[in-house]
mmCIF file of C-alpha atoms and ligand atoms in Angstrom:
data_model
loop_
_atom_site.group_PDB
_atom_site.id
_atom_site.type_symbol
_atom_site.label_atom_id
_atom_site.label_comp_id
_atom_site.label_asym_id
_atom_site.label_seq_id
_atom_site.Cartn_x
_atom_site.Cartn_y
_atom_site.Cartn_z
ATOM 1 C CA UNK F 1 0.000 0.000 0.000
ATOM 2 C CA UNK F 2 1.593 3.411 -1.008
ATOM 3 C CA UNK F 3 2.629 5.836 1.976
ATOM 4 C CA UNK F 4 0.977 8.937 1.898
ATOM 5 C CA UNK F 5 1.566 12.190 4.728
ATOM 6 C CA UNK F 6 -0.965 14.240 5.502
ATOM 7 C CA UNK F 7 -1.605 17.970 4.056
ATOM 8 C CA UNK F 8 -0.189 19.760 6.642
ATOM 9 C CA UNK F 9 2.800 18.109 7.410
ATOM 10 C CA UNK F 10 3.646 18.228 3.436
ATOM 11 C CA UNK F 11 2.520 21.548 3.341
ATOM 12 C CA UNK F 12 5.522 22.578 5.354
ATOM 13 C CA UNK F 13 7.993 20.794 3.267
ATOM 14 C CA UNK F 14 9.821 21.946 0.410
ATOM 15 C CA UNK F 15 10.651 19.678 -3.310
ATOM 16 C CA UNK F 16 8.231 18.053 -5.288
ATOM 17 C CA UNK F 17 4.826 17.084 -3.620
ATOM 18 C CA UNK F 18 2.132 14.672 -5.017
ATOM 19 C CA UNK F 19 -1.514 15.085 -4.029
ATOM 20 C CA UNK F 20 -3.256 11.342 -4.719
ATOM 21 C CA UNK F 21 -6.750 10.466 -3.689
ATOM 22 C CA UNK F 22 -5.919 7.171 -1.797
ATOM 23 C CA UNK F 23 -7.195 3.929 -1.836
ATOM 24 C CA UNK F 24 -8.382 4.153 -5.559
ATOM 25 C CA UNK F 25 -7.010 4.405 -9.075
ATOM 26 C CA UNK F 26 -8.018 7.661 -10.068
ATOM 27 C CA UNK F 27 -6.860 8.169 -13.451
ATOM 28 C CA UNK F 28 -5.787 11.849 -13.288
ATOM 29 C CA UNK F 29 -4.080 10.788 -10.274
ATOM 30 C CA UNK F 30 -2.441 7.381 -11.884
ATOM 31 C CA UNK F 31 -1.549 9.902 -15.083
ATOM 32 C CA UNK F 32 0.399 12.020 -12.695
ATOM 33 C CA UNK F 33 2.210 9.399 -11.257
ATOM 34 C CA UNK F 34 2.887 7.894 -14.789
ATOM 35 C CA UNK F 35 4.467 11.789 -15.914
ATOM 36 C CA UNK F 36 6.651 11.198 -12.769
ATOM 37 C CA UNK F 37 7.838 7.636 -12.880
ATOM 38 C CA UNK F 38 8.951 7.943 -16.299
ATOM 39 C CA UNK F 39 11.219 11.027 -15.806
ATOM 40 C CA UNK F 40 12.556 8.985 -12.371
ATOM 41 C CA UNK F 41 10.931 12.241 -10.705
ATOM 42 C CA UNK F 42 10.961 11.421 -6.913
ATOM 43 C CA UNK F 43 8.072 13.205 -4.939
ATOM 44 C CA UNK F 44 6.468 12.969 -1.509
ATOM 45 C CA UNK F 45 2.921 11.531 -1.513
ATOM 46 C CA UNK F 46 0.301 13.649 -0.202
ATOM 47 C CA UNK F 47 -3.522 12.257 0.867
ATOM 48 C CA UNK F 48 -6.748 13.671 -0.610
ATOM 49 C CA UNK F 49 -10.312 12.161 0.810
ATOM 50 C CA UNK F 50 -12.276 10.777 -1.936
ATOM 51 C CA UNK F 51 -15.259 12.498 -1.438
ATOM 52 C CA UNK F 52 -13.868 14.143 2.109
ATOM 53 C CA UNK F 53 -14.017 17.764 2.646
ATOM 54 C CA UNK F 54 -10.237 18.025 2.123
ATOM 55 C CA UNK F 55 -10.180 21.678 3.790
ATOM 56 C CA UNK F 56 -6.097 21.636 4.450
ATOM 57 C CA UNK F 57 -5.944 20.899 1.010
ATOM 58 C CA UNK F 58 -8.797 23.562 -0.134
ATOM 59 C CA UNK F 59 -6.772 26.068 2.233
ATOM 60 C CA UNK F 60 -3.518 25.214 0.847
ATOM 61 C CA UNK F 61 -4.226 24.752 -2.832
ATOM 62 C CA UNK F 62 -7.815 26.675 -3.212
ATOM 63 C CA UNK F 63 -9.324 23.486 -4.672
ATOM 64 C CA UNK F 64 -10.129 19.970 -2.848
ATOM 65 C CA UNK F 65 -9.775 17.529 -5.943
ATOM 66 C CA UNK F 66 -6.683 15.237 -6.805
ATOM 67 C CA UNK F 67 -3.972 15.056 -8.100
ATOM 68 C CA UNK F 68 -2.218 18.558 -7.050
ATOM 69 C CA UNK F 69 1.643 18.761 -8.168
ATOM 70 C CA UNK F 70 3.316 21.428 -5.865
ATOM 71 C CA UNK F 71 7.059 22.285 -6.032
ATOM 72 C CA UNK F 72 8.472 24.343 -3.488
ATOM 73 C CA UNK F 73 6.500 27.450 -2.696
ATOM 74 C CA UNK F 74 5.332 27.456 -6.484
ATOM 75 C CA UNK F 75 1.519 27.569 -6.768
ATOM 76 C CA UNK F 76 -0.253 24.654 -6.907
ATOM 77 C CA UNK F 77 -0.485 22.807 -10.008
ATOM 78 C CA UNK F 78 -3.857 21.169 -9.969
ATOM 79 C CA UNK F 79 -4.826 20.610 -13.642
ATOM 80 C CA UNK F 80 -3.556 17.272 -15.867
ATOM 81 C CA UNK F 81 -1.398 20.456 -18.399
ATOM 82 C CA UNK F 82 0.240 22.400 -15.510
ATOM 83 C CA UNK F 83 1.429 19.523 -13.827
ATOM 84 C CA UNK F 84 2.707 17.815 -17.386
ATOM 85 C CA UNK F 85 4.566 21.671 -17.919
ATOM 86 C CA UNK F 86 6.118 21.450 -14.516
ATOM 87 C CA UNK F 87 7.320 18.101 -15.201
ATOM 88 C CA UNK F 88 8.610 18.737 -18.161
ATOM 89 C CA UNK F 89 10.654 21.370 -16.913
ATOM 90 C CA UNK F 90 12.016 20.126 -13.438
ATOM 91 C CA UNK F 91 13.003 16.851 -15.854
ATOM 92 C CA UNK F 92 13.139 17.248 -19.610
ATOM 93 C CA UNK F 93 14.183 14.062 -20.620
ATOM 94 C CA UNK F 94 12.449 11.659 -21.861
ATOM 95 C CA UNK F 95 10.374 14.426 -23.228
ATOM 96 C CA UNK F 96 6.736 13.822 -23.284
ATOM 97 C CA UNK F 97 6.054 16.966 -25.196
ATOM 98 C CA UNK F 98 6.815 16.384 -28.699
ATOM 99 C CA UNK F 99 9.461 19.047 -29.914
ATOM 100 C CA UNK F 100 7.526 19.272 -33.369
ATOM 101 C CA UNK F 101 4.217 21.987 -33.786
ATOM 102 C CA UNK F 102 2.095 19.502 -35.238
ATOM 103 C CA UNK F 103 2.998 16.633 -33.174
ATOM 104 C CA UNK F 104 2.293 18.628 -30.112
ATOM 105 C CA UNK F 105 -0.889 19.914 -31.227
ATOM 106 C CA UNK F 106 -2.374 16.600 -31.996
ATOM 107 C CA UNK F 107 -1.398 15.618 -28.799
ATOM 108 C CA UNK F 108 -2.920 18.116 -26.659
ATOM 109 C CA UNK F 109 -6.086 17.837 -28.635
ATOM 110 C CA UNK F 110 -6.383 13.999 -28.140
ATOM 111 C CA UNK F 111 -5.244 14.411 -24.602
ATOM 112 C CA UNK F 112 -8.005 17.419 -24.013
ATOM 113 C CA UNK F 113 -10.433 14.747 -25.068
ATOM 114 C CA UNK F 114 -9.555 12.195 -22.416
ATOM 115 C CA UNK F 115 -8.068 14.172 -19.660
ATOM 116 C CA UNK F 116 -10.300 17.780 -20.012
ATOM 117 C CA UNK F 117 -13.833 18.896 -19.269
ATOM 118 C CA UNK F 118 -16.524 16.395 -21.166
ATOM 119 C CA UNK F 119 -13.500 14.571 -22.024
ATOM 120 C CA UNK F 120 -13.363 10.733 -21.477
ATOM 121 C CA UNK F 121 -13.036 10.956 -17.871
ATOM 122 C CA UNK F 122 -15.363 13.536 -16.904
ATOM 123 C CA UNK F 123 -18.090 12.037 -19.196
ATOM 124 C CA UNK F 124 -17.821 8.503 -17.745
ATOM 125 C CA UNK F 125 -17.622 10.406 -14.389
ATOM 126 C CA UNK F 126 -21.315 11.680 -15.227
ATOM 127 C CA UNK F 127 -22.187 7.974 -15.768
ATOM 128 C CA UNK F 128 -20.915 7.351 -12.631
ATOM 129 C CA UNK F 129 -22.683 9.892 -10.595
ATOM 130 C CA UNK F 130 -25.232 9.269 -12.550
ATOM 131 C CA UNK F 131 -25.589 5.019 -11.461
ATOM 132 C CA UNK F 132 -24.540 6.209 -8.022
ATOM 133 C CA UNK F 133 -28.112 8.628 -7.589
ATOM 134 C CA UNK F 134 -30.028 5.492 -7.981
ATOM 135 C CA UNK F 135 -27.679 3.496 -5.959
ATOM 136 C CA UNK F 136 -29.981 1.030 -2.990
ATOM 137 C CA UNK F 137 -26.558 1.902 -0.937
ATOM 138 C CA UNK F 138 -27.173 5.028 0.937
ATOM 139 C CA UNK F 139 -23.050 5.402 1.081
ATOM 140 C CA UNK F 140 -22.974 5.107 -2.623
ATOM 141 C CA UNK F 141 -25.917 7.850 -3.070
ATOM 142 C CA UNK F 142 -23.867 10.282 -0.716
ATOM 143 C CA UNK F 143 -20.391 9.852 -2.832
ATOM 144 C CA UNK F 144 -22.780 10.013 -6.139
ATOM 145 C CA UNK F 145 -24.473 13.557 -4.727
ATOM 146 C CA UNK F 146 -21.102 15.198 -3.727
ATOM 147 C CA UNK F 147 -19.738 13.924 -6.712
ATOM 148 C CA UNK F 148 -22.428 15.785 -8.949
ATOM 149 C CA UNK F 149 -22.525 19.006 -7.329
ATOM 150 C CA UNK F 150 -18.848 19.201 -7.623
ATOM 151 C CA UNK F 151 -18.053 18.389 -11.510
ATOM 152 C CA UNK F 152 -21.315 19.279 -13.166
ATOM 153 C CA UNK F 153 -23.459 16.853 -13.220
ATOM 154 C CA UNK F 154 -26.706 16.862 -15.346
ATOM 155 C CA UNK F 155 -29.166 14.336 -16.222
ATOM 156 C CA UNK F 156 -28.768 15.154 -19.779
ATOM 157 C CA UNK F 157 -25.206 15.467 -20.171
ATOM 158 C CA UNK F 158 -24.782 12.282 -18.300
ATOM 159 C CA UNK F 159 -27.570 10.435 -21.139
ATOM 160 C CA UNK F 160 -25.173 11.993 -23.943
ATOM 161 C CA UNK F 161 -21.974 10.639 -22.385
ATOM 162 C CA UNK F 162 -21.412 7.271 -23.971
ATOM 163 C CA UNK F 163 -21.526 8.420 -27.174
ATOM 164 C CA UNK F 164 -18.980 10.790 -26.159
ATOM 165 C CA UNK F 165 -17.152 8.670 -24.750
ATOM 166 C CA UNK F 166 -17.427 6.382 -27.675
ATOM 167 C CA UNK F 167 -16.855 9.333 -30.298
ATOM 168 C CA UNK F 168 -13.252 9.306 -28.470
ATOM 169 C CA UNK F 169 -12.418 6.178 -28.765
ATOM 170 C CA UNK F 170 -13.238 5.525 -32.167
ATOM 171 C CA UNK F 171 -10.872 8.472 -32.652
ATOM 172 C CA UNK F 172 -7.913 7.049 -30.342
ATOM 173 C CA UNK F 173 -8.345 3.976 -32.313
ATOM 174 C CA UNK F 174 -8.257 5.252 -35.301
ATOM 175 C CA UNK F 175 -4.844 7.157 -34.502
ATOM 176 C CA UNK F 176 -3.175 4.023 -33.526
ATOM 177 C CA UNK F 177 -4.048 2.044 -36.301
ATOM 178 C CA UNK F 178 -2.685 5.053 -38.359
ATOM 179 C CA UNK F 179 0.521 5.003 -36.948
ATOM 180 C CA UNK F 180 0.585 0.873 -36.867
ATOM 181 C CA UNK F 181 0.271 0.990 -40.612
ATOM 182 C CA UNK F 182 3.371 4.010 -40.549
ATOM 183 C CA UNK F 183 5.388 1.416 -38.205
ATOM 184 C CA UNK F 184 5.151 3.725 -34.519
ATOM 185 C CA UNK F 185 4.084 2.346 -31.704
ATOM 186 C CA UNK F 186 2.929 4.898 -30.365
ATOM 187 C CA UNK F 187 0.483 7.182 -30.462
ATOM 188 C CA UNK F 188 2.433 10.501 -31.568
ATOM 189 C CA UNK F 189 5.290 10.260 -34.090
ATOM 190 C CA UNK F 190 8.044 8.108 -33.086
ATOM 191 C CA UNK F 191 8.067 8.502 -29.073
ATOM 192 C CA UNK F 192 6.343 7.812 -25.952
ATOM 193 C CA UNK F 193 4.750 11.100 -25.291
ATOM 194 C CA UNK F 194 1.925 12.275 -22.148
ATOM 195 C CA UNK F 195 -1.001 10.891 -24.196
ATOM 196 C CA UNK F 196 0.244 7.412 -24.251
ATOM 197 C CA UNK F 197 0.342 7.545 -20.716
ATOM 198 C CA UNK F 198 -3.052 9.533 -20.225
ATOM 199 C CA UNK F 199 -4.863 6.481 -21.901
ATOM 200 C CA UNK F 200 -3.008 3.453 -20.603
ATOM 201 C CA UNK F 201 -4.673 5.425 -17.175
ATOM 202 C CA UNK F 202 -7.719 6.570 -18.206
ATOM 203 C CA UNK F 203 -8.456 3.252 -19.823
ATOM 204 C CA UNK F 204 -9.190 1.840 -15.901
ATOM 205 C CA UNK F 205 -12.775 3.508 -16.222
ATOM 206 C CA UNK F 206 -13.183 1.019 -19.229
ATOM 207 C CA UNK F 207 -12.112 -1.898 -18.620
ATOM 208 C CA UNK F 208 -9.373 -2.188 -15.374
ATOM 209 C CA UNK F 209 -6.147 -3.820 -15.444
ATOM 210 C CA UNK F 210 -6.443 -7.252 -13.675
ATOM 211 C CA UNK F 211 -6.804 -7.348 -9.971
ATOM 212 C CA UNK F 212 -2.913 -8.748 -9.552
ATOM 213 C CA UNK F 213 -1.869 -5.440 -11.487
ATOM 214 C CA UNK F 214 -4.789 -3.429 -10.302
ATOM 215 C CA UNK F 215 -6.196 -4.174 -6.525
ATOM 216 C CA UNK F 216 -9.149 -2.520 -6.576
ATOM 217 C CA UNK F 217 -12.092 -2.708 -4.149
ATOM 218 C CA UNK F 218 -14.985 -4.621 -5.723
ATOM 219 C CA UNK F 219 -17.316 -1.478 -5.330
ATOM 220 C CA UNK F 220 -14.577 0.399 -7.518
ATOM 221 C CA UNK F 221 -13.702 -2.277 -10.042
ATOM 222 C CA UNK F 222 -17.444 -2.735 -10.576
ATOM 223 C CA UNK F 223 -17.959 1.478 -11.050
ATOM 224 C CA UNK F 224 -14.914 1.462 -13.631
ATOM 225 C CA UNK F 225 -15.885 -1.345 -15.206
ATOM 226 C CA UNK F 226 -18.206 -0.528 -18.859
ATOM 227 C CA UNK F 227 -21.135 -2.055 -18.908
ATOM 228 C CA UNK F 228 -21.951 0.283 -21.515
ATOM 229 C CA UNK F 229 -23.027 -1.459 -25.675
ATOM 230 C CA UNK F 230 -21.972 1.737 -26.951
ATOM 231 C CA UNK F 231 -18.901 2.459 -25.706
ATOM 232 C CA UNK F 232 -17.998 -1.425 -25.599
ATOM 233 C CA UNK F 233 -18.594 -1.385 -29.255
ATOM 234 C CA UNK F 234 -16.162 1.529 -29.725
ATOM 235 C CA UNK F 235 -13.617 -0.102 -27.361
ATOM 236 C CA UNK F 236 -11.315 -1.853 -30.196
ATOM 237 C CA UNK F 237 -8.920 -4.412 -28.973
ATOM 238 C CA UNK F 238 -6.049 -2.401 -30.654
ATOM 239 C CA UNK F 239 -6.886 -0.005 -27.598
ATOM 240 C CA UNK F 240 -6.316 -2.455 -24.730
ATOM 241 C CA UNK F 241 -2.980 -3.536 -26.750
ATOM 242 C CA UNK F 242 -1.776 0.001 -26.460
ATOM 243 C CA UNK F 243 -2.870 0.160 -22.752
ATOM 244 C CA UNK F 244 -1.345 -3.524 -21.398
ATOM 245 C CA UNK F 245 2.109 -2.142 -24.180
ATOM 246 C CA UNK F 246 2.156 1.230 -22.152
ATOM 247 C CA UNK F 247 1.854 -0.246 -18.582
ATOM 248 C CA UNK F 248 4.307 -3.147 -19.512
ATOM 249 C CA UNK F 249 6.838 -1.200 -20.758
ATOM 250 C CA UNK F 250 6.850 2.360 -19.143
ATOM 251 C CA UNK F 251 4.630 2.298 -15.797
ATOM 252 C CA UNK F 252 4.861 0.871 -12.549
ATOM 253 C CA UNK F 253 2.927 -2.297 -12.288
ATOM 254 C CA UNK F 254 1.600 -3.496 -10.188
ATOM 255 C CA UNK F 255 -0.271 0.253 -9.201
ATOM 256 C CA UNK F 256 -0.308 1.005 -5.861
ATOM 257 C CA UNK F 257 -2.678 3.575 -4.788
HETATM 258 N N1 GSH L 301 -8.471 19.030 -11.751
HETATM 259 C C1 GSH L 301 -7.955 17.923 -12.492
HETATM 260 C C2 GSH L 301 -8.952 16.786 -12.483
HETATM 261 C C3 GSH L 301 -8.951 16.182 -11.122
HETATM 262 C C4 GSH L 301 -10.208 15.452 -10.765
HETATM 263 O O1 GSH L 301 -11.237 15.588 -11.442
HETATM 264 N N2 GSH L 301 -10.113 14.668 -9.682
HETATM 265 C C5 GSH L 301 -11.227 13.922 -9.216
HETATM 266 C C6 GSH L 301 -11.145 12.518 -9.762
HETATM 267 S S1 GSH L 301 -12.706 11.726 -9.747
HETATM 268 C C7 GSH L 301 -11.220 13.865 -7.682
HETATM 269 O O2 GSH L 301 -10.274 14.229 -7.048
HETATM 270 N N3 GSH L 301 -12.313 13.344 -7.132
HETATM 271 C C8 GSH L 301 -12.398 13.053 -5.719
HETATM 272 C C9 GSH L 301 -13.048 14.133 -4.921
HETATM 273 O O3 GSH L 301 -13.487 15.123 -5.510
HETATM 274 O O4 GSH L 301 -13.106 13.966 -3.694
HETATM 275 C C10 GSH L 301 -7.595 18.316 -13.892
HETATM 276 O O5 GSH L 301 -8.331 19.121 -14.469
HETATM 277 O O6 GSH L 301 -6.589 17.831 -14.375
#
């Protein structure tokens, strides 16, 4: 089980701090983590409450989600591109930035789409709340009402999310079948680059890595887990290739959260 400190105590150290929510693989959270383990950037784990009110970390970083990236007294990075951009700089190499315009644009477009607002996550996040409101388990309906005053939830953005979510994986798909046919294994140019590692993570709210690579709660493995026909149908197998590739090669398995 990964060793986390609380807020304060981090708070009132200096170098490179991690904010996680603990206990479960959160894919911004497992993203961050990713960024960090493949530049051999060493940070301090920090605790966030899933679903807690977090108020050391609302006072310290004037929001109560996870991840947060902090270095030194810099502000808080709390967003998936700020903490990629502070990575990037404290450790540029392996780059996961491509150096070339076009590269980088695709990449921060396909990355928008899974890691951004009504991207991937956030949509099948509105599923979730969205399950979790009906839930028989009163715990359940609490974490599903927080949840959905916190990122937005409505009942119609929520009905229109699996063909979101499925509009974005036909797309991801598409990519890597592109660059199979131009010989890359990945998904931009030549390289590993952020977006690789943003969808081996965000792939857990699909279909989870096994429970030897991926302990999860069976509450939480059965909320990632799609149940969905449309967004099964868009999940192509070359998708889950690229994710189990990814992990394999360039992330720590198994997670530990
Ligand atoms: N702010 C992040 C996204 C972070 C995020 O949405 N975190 C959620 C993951 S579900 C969270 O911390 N939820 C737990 C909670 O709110 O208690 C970004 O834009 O990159």
């Amino acid at each position: 089980m990964a060793e986390y400190i609380e807020v304060e105590r981090a708070r009132a150290m200096t170098g490179l701090r991690l904010v996680l929510t603990s206990g479960v693989p959160g894919p911004w959270s497992e993203a961050a983590k990713g960024v960090l383990h493949v530049k051999q950037l060493a940070c301090v784990k920090v605790r966030q409450e899933l679903g807690g009110a977090n108020r050391a970390l609302f006072d310290w970083t004037a929001q109560a989600s996870a991840p947060v990236m902090v270095w030194n007294d810099e502000r808080p990075r709390s967003t998936w591109i700020d903490q990629l951009y502070l990575a990037e700089r404290l450790q540029p190499n392996p780059p996961l930035v491509p150096a070339n315009l076009e590269d980088r644009v695709l990449m921060f477009g396909y990355a928008n789409e899974i890691c951004g607002e009504h991207g991937l996550g956030w949509s099948k996040r509105l599923m979730i709340i969205h399950q979790g409101i009906a839930s028989p388990n009163e715990a359940g309906r609490q974490l599903a009402s927080y949840l959905a005053g916190k990122y937005g939830y409505d009942r119609a953005a929520a009905e229109a999310a699996p063909a979101r979510i499925a509009g974005i994986l036909g797309a991801l798909s598409t990519r890597l079948e592109q660059q199979r046919k131009r010989g890359s294994r990945f998904f931009i140019g030549d390289a590993l680059s952020a977006l690789d590692i943003y969808w081996a993570c965000f792939a857990a709210l699909i279909d989870p890595l096994p429970d030897e690579l991926c302990p999860m709660s069976p509450t939480f493995r059965r909320v990632y887990t799609d149940t969905d026909p449309t967004i099964k149908a868009a999940t192509a197998p070359i998708l889950l290739e690229h994710r189990d590739f990814i992990y394999h090669n360039f992330l720590e398995l198994p997670l530990d959260f």
